[in-house]
mmCIF file of C-alpha atoms and ligand atoms in Angstrom:
data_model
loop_
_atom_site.group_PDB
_atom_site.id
_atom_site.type_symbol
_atom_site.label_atom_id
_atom_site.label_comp_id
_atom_site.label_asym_id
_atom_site.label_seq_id
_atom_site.Cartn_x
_atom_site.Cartn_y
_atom_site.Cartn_z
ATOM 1 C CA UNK A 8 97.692 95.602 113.311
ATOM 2 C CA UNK A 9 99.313 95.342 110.107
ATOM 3 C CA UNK A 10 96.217 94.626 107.574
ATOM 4 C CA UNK A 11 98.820 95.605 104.957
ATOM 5 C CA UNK A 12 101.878 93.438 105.151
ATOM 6 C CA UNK A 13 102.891 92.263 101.716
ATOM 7 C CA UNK A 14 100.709 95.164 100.258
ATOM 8 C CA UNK A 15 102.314 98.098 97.994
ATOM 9 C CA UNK A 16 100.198 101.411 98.184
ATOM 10 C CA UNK A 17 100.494 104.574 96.208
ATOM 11 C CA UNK A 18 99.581 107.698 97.678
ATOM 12 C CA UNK A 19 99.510 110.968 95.739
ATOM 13 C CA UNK A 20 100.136 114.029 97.441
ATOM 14 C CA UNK A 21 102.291 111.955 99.949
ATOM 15 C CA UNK A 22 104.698 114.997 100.052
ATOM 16 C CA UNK A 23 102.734 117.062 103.414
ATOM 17 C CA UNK A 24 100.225 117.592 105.697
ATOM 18 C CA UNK A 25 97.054 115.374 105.372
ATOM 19 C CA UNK A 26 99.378 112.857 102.545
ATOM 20 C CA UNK A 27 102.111 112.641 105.152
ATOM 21 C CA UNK A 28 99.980 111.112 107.573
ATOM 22 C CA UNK A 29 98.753 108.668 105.119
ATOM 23 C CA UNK A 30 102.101 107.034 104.174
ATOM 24 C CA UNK A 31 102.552 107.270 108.066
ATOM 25 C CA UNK A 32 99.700 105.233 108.547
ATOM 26 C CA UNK A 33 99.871 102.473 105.624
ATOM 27 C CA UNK A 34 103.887 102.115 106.680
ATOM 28 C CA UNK A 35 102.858 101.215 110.162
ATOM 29 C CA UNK A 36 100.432 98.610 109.411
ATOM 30 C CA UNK A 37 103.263 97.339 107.087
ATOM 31 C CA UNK A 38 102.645 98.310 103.900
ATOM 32 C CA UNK A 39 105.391 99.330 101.213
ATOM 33 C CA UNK A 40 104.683 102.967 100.263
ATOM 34 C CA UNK A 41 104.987 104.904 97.197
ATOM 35 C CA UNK A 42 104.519 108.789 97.791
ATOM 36 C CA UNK A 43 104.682 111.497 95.266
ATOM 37 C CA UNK A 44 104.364 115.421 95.447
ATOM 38 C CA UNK A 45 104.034 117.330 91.889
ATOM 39 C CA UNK A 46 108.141 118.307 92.129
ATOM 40 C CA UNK A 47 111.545 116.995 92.890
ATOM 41 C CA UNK A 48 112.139 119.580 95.252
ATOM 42 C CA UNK A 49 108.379 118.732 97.224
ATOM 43 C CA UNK A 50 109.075 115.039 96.906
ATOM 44 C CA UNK A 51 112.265 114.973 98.403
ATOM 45 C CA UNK A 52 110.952 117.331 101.520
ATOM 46 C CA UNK A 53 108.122 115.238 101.848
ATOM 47 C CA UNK A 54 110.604 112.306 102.086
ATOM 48 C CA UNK A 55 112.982 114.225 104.701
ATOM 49 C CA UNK A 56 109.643 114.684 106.666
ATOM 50 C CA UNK A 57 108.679 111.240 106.842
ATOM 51 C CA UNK A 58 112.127 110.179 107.430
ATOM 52 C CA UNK A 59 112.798 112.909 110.233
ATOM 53 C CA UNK A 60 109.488 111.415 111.994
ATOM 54 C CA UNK A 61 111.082 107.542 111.649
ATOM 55 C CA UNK A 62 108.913 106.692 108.667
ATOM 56 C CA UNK A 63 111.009 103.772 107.406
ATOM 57 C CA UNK A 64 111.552 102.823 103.849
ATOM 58 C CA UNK A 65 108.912 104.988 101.722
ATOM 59 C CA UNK A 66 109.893 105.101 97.974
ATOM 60 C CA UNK A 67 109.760 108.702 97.222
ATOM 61 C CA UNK A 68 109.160 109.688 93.321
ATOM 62 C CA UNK A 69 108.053 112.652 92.093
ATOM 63 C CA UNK A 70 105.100 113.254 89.688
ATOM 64 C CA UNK A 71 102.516 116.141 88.249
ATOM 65 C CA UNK A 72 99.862 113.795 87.438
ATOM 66 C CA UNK A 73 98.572 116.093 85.317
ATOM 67 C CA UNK A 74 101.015 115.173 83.154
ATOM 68 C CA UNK A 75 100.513 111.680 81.041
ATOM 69 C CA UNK A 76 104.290 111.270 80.482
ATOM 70 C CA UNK A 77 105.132 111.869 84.343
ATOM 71 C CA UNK A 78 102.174 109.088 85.298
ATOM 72 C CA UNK A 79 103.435 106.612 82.559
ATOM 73 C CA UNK A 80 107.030 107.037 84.041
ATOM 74 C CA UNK A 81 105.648 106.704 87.836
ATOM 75 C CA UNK A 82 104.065 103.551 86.808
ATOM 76 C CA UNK A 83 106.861 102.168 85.020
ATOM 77 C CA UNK A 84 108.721 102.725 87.998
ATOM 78 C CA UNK A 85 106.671 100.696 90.158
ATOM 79 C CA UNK A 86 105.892 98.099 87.563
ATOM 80 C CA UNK A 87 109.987 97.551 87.604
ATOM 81 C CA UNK A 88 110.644 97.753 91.532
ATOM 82 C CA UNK A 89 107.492 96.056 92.797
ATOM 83 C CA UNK A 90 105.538 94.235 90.384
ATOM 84 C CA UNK A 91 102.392 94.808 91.663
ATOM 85 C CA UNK A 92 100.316 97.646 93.720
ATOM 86 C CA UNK A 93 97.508 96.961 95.528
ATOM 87 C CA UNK A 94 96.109 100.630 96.820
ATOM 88 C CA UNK A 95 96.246 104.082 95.162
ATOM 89 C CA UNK A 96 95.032 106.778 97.956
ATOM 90 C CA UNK A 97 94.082 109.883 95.254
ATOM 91 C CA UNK A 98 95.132 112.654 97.394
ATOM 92 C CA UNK A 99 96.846 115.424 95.881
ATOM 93 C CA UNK A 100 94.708 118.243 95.260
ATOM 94 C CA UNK A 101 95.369 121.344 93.847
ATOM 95 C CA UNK A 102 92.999 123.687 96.174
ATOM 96 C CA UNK A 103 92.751 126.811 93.603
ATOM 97 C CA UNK A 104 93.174 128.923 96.655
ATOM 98 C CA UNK A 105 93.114 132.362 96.098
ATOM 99 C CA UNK A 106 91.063 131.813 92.348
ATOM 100 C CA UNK A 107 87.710 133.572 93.823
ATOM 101 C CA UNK A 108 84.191 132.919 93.393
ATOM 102 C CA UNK A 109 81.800 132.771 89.816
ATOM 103 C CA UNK A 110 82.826 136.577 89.068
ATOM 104 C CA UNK A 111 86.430 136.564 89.342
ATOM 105 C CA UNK A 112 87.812 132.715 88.255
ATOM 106 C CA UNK A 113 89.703 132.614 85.175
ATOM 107 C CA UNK A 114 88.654 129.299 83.260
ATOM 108 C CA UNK A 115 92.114 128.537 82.625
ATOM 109 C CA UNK A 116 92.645 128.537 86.849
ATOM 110 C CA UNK A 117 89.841 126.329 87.018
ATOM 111 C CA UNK A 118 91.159 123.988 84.066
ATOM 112 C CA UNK A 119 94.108 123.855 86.592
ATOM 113 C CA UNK A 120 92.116 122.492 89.372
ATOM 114 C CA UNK A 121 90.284 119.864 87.142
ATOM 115 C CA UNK A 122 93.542 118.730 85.476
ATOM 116 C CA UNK A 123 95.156 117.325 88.767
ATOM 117 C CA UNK A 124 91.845 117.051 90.830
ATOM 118 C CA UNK A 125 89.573 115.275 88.518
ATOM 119 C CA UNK A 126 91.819 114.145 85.309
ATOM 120 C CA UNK A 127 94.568 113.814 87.320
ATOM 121 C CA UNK A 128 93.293 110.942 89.507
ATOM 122 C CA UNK A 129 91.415 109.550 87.272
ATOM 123 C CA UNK A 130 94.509 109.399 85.089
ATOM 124 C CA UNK A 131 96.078 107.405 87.789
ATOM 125 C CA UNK A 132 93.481 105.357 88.940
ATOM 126 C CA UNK A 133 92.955 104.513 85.035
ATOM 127 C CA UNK A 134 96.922 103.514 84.849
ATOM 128 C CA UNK A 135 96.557 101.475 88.033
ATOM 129 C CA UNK A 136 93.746 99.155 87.219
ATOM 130 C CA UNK A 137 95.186 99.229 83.732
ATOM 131 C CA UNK A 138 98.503 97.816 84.468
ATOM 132 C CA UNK A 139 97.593 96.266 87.804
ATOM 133 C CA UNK A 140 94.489 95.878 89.331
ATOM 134 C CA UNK A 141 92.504 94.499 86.487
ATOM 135 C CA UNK A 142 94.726 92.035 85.810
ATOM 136 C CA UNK A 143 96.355 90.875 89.049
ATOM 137 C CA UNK A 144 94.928 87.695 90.719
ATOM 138 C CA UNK A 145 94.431 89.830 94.393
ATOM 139 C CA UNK A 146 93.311 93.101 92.154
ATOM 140 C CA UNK A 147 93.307 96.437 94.052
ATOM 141 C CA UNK A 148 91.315 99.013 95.482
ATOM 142 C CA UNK A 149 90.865 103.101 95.200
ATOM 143 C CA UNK A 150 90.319 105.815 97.838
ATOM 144 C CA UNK A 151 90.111 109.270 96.452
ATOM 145 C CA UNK A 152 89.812 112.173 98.848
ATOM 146 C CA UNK A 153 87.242 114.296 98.428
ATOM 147 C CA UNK A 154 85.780 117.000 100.744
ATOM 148 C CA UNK A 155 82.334 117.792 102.491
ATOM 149 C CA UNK A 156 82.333 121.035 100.110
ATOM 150 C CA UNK A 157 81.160 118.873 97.431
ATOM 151 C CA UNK A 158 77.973 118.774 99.069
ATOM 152 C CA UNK A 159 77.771 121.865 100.804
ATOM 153 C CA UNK A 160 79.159 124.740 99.133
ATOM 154 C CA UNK A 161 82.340 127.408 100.566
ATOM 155 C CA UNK A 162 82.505 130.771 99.476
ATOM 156 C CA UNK A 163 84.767 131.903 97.013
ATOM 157 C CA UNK A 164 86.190 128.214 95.927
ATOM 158 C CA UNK A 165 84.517 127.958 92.525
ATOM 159 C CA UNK A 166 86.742 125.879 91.306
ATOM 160 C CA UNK A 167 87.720 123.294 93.978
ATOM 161 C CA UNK A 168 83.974 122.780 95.278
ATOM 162 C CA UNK A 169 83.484 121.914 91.687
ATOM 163 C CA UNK A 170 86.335 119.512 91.054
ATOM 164 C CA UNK A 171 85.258 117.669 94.715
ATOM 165 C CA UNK A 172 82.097 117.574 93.447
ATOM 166 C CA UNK A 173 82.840 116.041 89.958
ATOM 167 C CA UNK A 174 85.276 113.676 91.935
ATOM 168 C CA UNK A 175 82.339 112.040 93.833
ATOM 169 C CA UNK A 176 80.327 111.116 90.713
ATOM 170 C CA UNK A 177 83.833 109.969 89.439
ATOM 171 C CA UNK A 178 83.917 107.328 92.122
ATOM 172 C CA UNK A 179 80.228 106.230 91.724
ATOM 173 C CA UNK A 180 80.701 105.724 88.161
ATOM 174 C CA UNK A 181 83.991 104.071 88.784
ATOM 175 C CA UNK A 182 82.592 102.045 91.247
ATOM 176 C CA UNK A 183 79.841 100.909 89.320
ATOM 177 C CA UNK A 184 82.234 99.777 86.337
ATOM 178 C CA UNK A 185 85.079 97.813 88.081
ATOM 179 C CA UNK A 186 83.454 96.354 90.914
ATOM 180 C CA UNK A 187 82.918 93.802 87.880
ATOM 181 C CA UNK A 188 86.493 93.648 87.450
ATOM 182 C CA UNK A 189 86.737 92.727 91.594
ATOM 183 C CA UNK A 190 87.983 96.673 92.117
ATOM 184 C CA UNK A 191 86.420 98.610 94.977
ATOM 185 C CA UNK A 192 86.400 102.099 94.661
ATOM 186 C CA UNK A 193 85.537 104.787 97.232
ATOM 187 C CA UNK A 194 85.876 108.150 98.914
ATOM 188 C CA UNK A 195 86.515 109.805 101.479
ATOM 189 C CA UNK A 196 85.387 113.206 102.411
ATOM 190 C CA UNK A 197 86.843 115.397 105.285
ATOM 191 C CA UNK A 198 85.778 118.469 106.546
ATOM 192 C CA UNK A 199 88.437 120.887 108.238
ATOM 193 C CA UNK A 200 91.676 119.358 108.663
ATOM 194 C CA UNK A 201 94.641 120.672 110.685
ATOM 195 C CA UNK A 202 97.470 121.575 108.212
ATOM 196 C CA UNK A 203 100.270 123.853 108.146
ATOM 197 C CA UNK A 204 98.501 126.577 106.814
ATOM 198 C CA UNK A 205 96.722 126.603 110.180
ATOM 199 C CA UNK A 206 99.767 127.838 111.612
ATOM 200 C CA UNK A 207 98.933 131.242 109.792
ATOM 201 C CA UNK A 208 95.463 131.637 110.876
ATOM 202 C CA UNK A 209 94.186 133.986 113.897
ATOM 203 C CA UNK A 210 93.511 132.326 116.546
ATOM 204 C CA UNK A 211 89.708 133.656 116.319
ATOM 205 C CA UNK A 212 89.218 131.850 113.504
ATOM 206 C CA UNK A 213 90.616 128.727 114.490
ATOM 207 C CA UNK A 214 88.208 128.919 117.441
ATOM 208 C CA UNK A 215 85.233 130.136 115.176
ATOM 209 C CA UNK A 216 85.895 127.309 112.744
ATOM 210 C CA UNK A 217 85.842 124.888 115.678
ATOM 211 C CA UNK A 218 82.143 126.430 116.755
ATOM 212 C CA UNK A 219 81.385 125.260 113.442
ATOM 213 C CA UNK A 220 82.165 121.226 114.701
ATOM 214 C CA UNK A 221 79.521 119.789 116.626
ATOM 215 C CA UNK A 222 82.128 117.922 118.301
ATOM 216 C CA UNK A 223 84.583 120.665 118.971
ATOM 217 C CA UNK A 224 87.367 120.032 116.956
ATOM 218 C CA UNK A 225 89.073 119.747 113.260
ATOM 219 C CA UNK A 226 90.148 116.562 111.808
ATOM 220 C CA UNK A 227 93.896 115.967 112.652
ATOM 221 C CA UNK A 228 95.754 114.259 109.500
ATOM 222 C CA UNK A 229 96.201 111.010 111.550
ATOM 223 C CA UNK A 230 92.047 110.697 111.910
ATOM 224 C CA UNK A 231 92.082 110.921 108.020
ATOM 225 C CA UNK A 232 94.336 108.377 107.444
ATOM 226 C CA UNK A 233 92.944 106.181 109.680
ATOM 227 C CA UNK A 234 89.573 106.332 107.304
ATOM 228 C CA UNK A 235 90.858 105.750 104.454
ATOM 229 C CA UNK A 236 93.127 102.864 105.445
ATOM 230 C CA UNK A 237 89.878 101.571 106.874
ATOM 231 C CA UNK A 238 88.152 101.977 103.032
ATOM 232 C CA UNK A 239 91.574 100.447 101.764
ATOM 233 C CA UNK A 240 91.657 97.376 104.181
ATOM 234 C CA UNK A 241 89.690 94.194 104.151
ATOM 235 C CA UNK A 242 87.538 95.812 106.641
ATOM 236 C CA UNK A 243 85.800 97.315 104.188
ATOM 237 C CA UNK A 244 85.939 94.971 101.644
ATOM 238 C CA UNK A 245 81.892 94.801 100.691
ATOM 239 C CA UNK A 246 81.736 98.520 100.518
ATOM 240 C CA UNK A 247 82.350 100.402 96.826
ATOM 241 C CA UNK A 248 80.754 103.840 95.635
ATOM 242 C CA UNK A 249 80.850 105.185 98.879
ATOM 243 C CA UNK A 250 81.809 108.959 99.823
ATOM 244 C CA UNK A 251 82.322 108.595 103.558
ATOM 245 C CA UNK A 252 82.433 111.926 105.442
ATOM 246 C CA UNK A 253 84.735 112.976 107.985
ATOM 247 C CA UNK A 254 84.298 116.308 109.264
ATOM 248 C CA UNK A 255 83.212 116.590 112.551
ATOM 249 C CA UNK A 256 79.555 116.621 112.373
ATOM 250 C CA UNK A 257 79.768 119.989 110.393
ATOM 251 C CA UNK A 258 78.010 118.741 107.515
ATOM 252 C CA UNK A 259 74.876 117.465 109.839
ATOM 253 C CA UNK A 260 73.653 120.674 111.086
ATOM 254 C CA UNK A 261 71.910 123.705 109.016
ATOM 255 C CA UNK A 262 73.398 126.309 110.608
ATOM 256 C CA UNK A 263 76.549 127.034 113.155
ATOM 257 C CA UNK A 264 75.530 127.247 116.630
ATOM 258 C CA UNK A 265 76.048 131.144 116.491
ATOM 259 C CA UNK A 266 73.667 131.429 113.715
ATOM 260 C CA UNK A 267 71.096 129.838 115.232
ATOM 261 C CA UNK A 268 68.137 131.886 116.143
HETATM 262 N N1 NAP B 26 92.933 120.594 104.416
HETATM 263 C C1 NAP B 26 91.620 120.509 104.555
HETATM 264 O O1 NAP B 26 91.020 121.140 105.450
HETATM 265 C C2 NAP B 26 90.836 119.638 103.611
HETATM 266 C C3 NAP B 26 89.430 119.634 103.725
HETATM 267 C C4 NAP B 26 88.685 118.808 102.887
HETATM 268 C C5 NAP B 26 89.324 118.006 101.962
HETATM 269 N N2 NAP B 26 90.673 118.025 101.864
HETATM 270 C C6 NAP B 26 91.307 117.147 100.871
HETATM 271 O O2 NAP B 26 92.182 116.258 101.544
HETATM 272 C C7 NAP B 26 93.346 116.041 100.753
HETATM 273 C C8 NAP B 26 94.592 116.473 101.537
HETATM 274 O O3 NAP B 26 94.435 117.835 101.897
HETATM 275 P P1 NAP B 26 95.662 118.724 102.374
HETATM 276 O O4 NAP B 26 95.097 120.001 102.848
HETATM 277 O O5 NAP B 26 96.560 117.921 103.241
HETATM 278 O O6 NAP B 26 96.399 118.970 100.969
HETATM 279 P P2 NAP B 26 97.553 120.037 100.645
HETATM 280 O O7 NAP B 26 98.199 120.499 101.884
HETATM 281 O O8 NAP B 26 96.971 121.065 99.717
HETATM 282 O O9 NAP B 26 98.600 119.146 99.841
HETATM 283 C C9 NAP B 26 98.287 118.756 98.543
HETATM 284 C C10 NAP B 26 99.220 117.659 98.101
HETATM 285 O O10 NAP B 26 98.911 117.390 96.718
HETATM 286 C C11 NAP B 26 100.088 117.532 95.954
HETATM 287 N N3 NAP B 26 99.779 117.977 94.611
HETATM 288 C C12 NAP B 26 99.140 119.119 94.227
HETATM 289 N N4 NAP B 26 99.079 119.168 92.887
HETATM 290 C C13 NAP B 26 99.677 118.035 92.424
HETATM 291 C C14 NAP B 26 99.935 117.510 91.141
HETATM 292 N N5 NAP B 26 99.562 118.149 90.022
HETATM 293 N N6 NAP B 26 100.595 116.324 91.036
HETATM 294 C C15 NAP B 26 100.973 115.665 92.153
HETATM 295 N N7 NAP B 26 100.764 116.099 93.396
HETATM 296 C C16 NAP B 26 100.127 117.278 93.525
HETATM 297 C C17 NAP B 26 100.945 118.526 96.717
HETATM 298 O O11 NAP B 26 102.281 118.365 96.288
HETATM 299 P P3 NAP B 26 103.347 119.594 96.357
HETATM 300 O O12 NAP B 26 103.892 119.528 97.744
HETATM 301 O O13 NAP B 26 104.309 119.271 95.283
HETATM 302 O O14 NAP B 26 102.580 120.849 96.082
HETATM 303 C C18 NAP B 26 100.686 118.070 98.151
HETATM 304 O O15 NAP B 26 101.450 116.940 98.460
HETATM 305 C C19 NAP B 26 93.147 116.838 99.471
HETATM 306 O O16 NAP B 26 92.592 116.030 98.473
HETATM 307 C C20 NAP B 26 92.171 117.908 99.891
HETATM 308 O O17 NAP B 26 91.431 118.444 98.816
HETATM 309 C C21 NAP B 26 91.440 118.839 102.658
#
């Protein structure tokens, strides 16, 4: 299947885990991939990865998108080699891990979050339709990645259940505005996915978080992508403003299985 071919995508965050799997996935159904991590030294293992797994022909660059200068320069960059981009994927996240709940964040660690989460992609998806998908005949589409703790709540992530929230309104009101302009924007929003930092866990929590899944299991990477190169594709193409949930079933129940009572 390559609903892609001819198509250039930009995914943010492309540099591991979850992002990895998305170039992965838009490179085999023949897209030409742009990836970026927030640093040289992140982009360029992010590219080893990909290349080490026979990813063929990404176009590594890195870029903080919370910084203007480093988004102008990405976009200049693929204004000069391409011409033309078709998807962004929003994924890069910073997850303000280790910030604490109300008592303990610092507003300038929360700032942090916001600045890449929620200014951050908007500042690219703002460059994008600027410079591209406004303007070009086949204009362009947007899938941010949210999470399911926008709309139910984790303990002691202030400021990232905050910044996922804001990010779903972001793509209902972006939605609303530049489906006009022929510019679908939507979301999707994962539960637990298997990443690296899995690797650290206990293997009790691991299996308590999987009690926590209806159907047994976290989301690998690969399941993510495939979602949101479903909201990218043609497939989806009457469907804007959505936040489309991925997580297992977690997000249907009221309470775990060894809560109930
Ligand atoms: N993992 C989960 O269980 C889970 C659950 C729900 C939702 N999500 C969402 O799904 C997406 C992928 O999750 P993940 O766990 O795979 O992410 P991750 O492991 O935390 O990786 C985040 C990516 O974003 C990049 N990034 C962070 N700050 C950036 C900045 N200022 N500029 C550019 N890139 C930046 C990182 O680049 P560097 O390598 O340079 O740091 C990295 O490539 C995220 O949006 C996340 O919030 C994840």
């Amino acid at each position: 299947m390559e609903r892609f071919a001819n198509k250039v995508v930009l995914v943010t965050g492309g540099s591991r885990n979850t992002g990895l799997d998305i170039v992965a996935r838009f490179v085999s159904e023949g897209a030409k991939v742009w990836m970026c991590g927030s640093s040289a030294a992140s982009t360029a293992k992010g590219a080893a990865e990909l290349a080490a797994r026979g990813v063929p022909g990404v176009r590594a660059m890195p870029c903080d998108i919370s910084d203007a200068a480093q988004v102008t320069a990405l976009f200049d960059a693929i204004a000069r080699e391409e011409g033309r981009l078709d998807v962004l994927v929003n994924n890069a996240a910073n997850q303000g891990l280790g910030q604490g709940g109300p008592l303990d964040v610092e507003p300038d660690a929360m700032r942090a979050v916001f600045e890449t989460n929620v200014f951050g992609g908007f500042r690219v998806t703002r460059e994008a339709c600027r410079r591209f998908f406004s303007i070009q005949e086949t204009r362009g589409c947007v899938v941010f990645l949210s999470s399911n703790t926008a709309r139910r709540a984790i303990r002691g992530r202030t400021s990232y259940c905050a910044s996922k929230g804001a990010i779903n309104s972001l793509v209902r009101s972006l939605a609303l505005d530049l489906g006009p302009l022929g510019i679908r924007v939507n979301c999707c929003a994962p539960g637990y996915i298997r990443t690296e930092r899995w690797d650290s866990l206990d293997p009790s929590v691991i299996a308590r978080r999987r009690r926590n899944c209806p159907i047994g299991r976290e989301a690998t990477g690969a399941d993510i992508a495939a979602v949101v190169a479903f909201l990218a594709s043609a497939d989806a193409s009457n469907m804007s403003g959505e936040i489309v949930t991925v997580d297992a079933g977690c997000s249907c129940q009221h309470m775990p299985p060894d809560c109930d009572c």
